[in-house]
Tab-separated table of C-alpha atoms in Angstrom:
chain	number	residue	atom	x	y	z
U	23	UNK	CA	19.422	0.151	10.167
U	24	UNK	CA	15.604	0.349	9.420
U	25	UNK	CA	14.186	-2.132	7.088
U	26	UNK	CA	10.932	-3.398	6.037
U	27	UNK	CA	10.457	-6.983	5.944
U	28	UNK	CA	7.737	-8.472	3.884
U	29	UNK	CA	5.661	-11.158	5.284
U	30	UNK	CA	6.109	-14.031	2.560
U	31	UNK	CA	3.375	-14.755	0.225
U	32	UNK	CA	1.374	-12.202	1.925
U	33	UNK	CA	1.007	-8.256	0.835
U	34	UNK	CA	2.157	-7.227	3.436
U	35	UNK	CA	5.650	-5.902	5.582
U	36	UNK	CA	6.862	-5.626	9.293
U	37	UNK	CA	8.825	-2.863	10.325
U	38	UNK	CA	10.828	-2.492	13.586
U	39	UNK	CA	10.297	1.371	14.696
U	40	UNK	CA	11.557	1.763	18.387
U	41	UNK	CA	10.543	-0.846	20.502
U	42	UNK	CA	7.338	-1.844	18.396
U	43	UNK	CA	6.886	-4.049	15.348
U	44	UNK	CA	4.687	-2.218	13.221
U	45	UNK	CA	2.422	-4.738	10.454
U	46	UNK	CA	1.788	-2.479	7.539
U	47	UNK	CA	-0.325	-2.536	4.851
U	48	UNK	CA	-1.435	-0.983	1.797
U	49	UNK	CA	-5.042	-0.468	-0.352
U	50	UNK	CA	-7.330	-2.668	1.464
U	51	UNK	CA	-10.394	-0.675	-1.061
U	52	UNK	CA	-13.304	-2.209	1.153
U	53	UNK	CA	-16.305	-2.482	-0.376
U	54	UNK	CA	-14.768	-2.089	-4.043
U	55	UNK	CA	-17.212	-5.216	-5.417
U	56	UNK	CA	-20.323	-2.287	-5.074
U	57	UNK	CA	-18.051	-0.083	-7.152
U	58	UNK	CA	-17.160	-2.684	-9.618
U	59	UNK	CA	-21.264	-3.595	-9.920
U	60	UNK	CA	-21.945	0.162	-10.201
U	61	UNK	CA	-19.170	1.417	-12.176
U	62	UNK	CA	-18.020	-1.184	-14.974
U	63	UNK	CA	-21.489	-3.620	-14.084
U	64	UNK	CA	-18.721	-6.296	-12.767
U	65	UNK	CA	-21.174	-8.381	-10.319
U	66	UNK	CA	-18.817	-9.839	-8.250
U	67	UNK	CA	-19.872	-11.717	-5.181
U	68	UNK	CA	-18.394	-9.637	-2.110
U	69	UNK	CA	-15.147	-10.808	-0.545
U	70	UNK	CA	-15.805	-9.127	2.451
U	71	UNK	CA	-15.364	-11.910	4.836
U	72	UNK	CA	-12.247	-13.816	2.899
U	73	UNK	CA	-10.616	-9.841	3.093
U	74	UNK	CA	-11.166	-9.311	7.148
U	75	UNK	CA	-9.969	-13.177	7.633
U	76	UNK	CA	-6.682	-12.698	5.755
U	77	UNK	CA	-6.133	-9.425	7.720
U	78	UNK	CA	-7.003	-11.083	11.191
U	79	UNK	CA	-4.869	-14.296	9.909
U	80	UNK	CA	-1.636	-11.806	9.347
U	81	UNK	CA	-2.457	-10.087	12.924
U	82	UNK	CA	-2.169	-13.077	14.463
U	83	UNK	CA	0.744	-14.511	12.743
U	84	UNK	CA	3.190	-11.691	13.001
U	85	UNK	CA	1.948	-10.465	16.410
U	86	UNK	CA	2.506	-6.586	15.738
U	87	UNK	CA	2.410	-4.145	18.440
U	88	UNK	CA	0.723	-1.501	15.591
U	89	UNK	CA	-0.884	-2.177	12.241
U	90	UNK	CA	-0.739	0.564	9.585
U	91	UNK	CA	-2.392	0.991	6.667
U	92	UNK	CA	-0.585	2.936	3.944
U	93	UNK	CA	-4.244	4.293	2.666
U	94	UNK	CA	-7.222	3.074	1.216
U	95	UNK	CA	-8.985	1.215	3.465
U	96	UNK	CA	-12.305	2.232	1.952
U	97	UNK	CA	-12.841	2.298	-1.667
U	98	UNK	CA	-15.692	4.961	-2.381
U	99	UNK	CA	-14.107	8.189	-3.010
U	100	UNK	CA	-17.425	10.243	-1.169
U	101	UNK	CA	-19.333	9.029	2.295
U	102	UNK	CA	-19.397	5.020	2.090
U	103	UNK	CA	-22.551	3.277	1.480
U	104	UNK	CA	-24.049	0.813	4.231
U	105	UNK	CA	-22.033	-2.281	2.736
U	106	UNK	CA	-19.103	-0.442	2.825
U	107	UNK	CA	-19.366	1.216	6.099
U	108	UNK	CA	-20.757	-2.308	7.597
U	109	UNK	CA	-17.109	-4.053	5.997
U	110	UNK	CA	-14.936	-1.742	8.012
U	111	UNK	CA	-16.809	-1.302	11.015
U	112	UNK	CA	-16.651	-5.555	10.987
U	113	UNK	CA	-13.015	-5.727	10.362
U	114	UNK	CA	-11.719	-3.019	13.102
U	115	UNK	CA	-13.926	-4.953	15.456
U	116	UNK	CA	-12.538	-8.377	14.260
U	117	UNK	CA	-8.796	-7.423	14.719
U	118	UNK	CA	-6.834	-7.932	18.294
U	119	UNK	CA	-6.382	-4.943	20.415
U	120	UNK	CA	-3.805	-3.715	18.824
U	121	UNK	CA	-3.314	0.188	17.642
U	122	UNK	CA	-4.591	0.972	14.466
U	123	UNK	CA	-3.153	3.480	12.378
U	124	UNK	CA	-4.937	4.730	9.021
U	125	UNK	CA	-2.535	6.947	6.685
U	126	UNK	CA	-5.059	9.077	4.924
U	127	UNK	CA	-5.415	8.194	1.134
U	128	UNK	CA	-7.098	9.267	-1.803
U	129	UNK	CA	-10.177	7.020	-1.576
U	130	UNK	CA	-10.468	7.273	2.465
U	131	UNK	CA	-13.055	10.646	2.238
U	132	UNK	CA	-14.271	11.494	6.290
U	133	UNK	CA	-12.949	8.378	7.095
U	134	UNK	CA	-12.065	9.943	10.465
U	135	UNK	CA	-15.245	11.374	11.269
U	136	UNK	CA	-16.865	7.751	11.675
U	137	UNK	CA	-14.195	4.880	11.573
U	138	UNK	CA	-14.236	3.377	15.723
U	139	UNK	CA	-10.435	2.798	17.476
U	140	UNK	CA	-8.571	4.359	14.321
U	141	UNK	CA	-6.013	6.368	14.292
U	142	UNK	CA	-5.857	8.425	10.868
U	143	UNK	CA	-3.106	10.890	9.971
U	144	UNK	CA	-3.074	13.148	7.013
U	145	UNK	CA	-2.812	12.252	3.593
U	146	UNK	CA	0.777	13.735	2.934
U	147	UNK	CA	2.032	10.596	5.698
U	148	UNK	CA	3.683	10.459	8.977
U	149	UNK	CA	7.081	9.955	9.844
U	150	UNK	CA	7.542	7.249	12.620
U	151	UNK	CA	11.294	6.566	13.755
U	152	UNK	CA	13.278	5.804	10.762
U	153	UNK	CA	10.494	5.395	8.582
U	154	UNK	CA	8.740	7.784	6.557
U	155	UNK	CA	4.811	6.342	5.676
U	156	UNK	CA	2.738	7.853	3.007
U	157	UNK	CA	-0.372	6.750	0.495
U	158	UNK	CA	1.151	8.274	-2.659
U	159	UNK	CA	-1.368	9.618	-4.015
U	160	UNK	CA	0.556	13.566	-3.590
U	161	UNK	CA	4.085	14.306	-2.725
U	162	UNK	CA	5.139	13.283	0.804
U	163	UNK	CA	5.949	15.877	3.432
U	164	UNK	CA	9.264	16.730	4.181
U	165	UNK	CA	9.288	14.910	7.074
U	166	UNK	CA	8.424	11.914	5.363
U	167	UNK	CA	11.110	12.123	2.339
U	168	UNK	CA	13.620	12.179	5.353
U	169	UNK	CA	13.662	9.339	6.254
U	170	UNK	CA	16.105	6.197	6.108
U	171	UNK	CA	12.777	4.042	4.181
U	172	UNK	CA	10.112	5.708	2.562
U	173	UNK	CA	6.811	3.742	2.202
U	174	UNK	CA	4.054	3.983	-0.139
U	175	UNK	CA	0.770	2.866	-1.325
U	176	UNK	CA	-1.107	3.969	-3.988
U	177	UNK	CA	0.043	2.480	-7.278
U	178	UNK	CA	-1.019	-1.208	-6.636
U	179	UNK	CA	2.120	-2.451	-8.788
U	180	UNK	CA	1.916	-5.735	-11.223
U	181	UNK	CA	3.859	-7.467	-13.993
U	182	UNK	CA	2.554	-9.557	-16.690
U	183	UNK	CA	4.236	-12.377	-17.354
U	184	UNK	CA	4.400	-14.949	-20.335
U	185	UNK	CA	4.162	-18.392	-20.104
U	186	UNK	CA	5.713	-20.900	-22.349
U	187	UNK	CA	2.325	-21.190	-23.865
U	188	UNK	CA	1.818	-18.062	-25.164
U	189	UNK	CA	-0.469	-16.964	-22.739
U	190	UNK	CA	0.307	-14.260	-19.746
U	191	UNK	CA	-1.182	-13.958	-15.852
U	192	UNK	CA	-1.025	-10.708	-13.872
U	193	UNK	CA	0.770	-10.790	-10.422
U	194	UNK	CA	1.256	-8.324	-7.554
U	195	UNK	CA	4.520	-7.173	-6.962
U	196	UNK	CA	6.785	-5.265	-4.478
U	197	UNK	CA	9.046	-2.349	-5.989
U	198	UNK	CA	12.349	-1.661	-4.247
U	199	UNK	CA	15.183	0.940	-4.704
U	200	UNK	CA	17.096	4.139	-3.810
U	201	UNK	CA	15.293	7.446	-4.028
U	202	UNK	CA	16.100	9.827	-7.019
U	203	UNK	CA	17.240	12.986	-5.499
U	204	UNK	CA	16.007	15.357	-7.689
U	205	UNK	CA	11.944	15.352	-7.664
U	206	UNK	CA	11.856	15.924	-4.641
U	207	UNK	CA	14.814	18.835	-3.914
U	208	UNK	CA	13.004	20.589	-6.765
U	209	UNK	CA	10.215	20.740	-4.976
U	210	UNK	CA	12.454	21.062	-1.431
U	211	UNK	CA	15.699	22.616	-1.971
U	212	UNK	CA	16.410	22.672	1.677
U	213	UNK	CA	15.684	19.015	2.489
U	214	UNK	CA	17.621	16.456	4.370
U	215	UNK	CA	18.551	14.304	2.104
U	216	UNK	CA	19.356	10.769	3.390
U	217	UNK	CA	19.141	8.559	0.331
U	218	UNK	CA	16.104	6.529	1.176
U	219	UNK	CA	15.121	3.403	0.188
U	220	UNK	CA	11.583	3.493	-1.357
U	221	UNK	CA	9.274	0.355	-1.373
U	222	UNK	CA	5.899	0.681	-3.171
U	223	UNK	CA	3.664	-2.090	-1.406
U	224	UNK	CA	1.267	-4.310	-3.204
U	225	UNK	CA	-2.177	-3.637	-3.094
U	226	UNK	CA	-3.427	-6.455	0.214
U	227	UNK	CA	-7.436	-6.024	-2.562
U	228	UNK	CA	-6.389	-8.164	-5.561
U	229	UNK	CA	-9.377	-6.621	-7.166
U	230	UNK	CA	-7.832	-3.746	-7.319
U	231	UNK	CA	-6.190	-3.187	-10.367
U	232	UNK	CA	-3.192	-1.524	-10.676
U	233	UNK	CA	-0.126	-0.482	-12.805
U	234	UNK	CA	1.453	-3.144	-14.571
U	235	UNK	CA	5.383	-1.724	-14.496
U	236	UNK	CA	6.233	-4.142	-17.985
U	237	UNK	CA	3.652	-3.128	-20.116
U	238	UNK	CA	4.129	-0.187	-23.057
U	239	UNK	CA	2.122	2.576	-22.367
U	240	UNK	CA	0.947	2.100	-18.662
U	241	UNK	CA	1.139	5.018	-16.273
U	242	UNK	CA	2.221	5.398	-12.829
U	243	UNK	CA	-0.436	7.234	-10.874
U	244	UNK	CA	2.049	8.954	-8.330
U	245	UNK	CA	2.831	12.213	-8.948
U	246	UNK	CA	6.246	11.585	-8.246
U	247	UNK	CA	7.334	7.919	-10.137
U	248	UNK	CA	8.673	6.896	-11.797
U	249	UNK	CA	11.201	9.688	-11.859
U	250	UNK	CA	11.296	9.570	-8.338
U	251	UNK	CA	12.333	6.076	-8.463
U	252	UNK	CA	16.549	5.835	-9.510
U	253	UNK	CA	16.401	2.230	-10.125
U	254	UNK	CA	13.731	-0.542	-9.108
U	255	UNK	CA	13.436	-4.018	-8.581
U	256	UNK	CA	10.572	-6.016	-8.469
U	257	UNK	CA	9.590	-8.773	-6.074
U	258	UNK	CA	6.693	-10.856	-5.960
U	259	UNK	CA	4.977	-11.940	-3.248
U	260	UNK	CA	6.361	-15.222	-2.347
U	261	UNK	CA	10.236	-13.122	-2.549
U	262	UNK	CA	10.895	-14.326	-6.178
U	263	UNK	CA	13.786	-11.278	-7.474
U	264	UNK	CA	12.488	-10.717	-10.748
U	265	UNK	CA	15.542	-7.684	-11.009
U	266	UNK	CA	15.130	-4.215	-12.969
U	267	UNK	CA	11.204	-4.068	-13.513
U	268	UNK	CA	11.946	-2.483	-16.961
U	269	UNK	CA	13.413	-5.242	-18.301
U	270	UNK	CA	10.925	-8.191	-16.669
C-alpha cells in the first residue's frame, strides 16, 4: 500500500515508489527575501544558507535514493535575478548525488532552461508508481488523479491557534484525506477512479505565507480545494492530530 511518511518536525515526507525512497518536498521559494524587500519593502536578511543547510541536513538524514520537489523552488515568477539564480545553483551543488526531480510550479518560470543536474517535469505533475505528484497550482493530469496518493504543493497550509493568553501563533501544517470524486470526474468523466488519499505538504520556506485553513474568509489558492478535498485533517509538523481542520 503506498504511503507518504512525513519526516518529524521537518516539512517534509518519504515515499517508497519501487525500489527507491523518494524525499519530497514542497515550495522551497528561493530567493523570496528580494521579493519581500521589493514587493511589500520587508528587508529581511536572506536565509539562503540556513534554507540549503536544512535541505542538505534532511538528505543526509533520510538517505533518499530521489528528492522531489512538489514546485517552487524559485520564487520570482519571470527569469530569476543573480541572488536568486546564485541560491539554487548553491543548493543543487550542495546536495549528495542523488537524482533531483523538480515538478514544475507556478513560480518556477524557464527553470529548465538553466537549473544544472535537475530533472523538471511539467506543471500538471508526474505519476511515479503509486503516487501521483503535482504543484497545485492547475488541475492534475489524469494520470496523476489515478493514483493510490495524490501529492501537492501549492497552498502552503497553516492554522492559527489561541493561546490561553489571548494571543495566537501561526504554524505549518500537513492536510490529509480521501479525494472528493466529483471535481475531478466533472472535469474527467472517464477517469480511473481509485479513491486517493490527498496530502497537501507544508511549505519547507516559512516565509512563505500561506492559507490559514481556520480562519473566516481565507481562500484556498487551488483550483480544485477545497471541494476537492471530502474531509481533512490537519497535522503539524512534529505529528500533533489536530482532527477536522474546520473545526481547529
Amino acid at each position: 500500500m503506498a504511503t507518504l511518511e512525513p519526516v518529524p518536525d521537518a516539512p517534509a515526507a518519504t515515499a517508497r515508489i519501487g525500489d527507491e525512497r523518494t524525499l519530497v518536498v514542497a515550495d522551497y521559494h528561493a530567493g523570496i527575501e528580494v521579493a519581500l524587500a521589493i514587493e511589500r519593502g520587508i528587508e529581511i536578511e536572506s536565509r539562503a544558507d540556513q534554507r540549503r543547510e536544512r535541505l542538505v541536513e534532511l538528505v543526509e538524514r533520510t538517505v533518499p535514493d530521489r528528492l522531489l520537489v512538489l514546485g517552487d523552488l524559485m520564487h520570482s515568477i519571470g527569469d530569476p535575478g543573480g541572488r536568486e539564480r546564485d541560491e539554487i545553483e548553491a543548493l543543487v551543488e550542495a546536495l549528495p548525488d542523488v537524482p533531483i526531480t523538480l515538478v514544475k510550479g507556478n513560480h518556477d518560470g524557464a527553470i529548465e532552461d538553466w537549473v544544472p543536474r535537475v530533472e523538471v517535469t511539467d506543471g500538471t505533475g508526474v505519476r511515479l508508481g503509486e503516487f501521483g505528484f503535482a504543484h497545485g497550482h492547475t488541475w492534475p493530469a489524469p494520470e496523476v488523479v489515478e493514483a493510490d496518493v495524490v501529492c501537492v504543493g501549492h497552498e502552503h497550509p497553516q492554522v492559527r491557534l489561541a493561546d490561553e493568553v489571548g494571543g495566537s501563533r501561526v504554524e505549518r501544517i500537513w492536510l490529509r484525506g480521501p479525494m472528493a470524486r466529483e471535481p475531478f470526474v466533472e472535469r474527467d468523466p472517464d477517469l480511473e477512479w481509485s479513491t486517493p488519499e490527498l496530502v497537501v505538504l507544508p511549505a519547507f520556506n516559512e516565509l512563505a505565507g500561506g492559507t490559514w485553513v481556520n480562519v473566516e474568509g481565507q481562500e484556498f489558492l487551488a483550483p480544485f480545494l477545497p471541494a476537492g478535498l471530502a474531509s481533512g485533517e490537519a497535522f503539524l509538523l512534529d505529528g500533533t492530530r489536530l482532527g477536522d481542520y474546520r473545526s481547529v
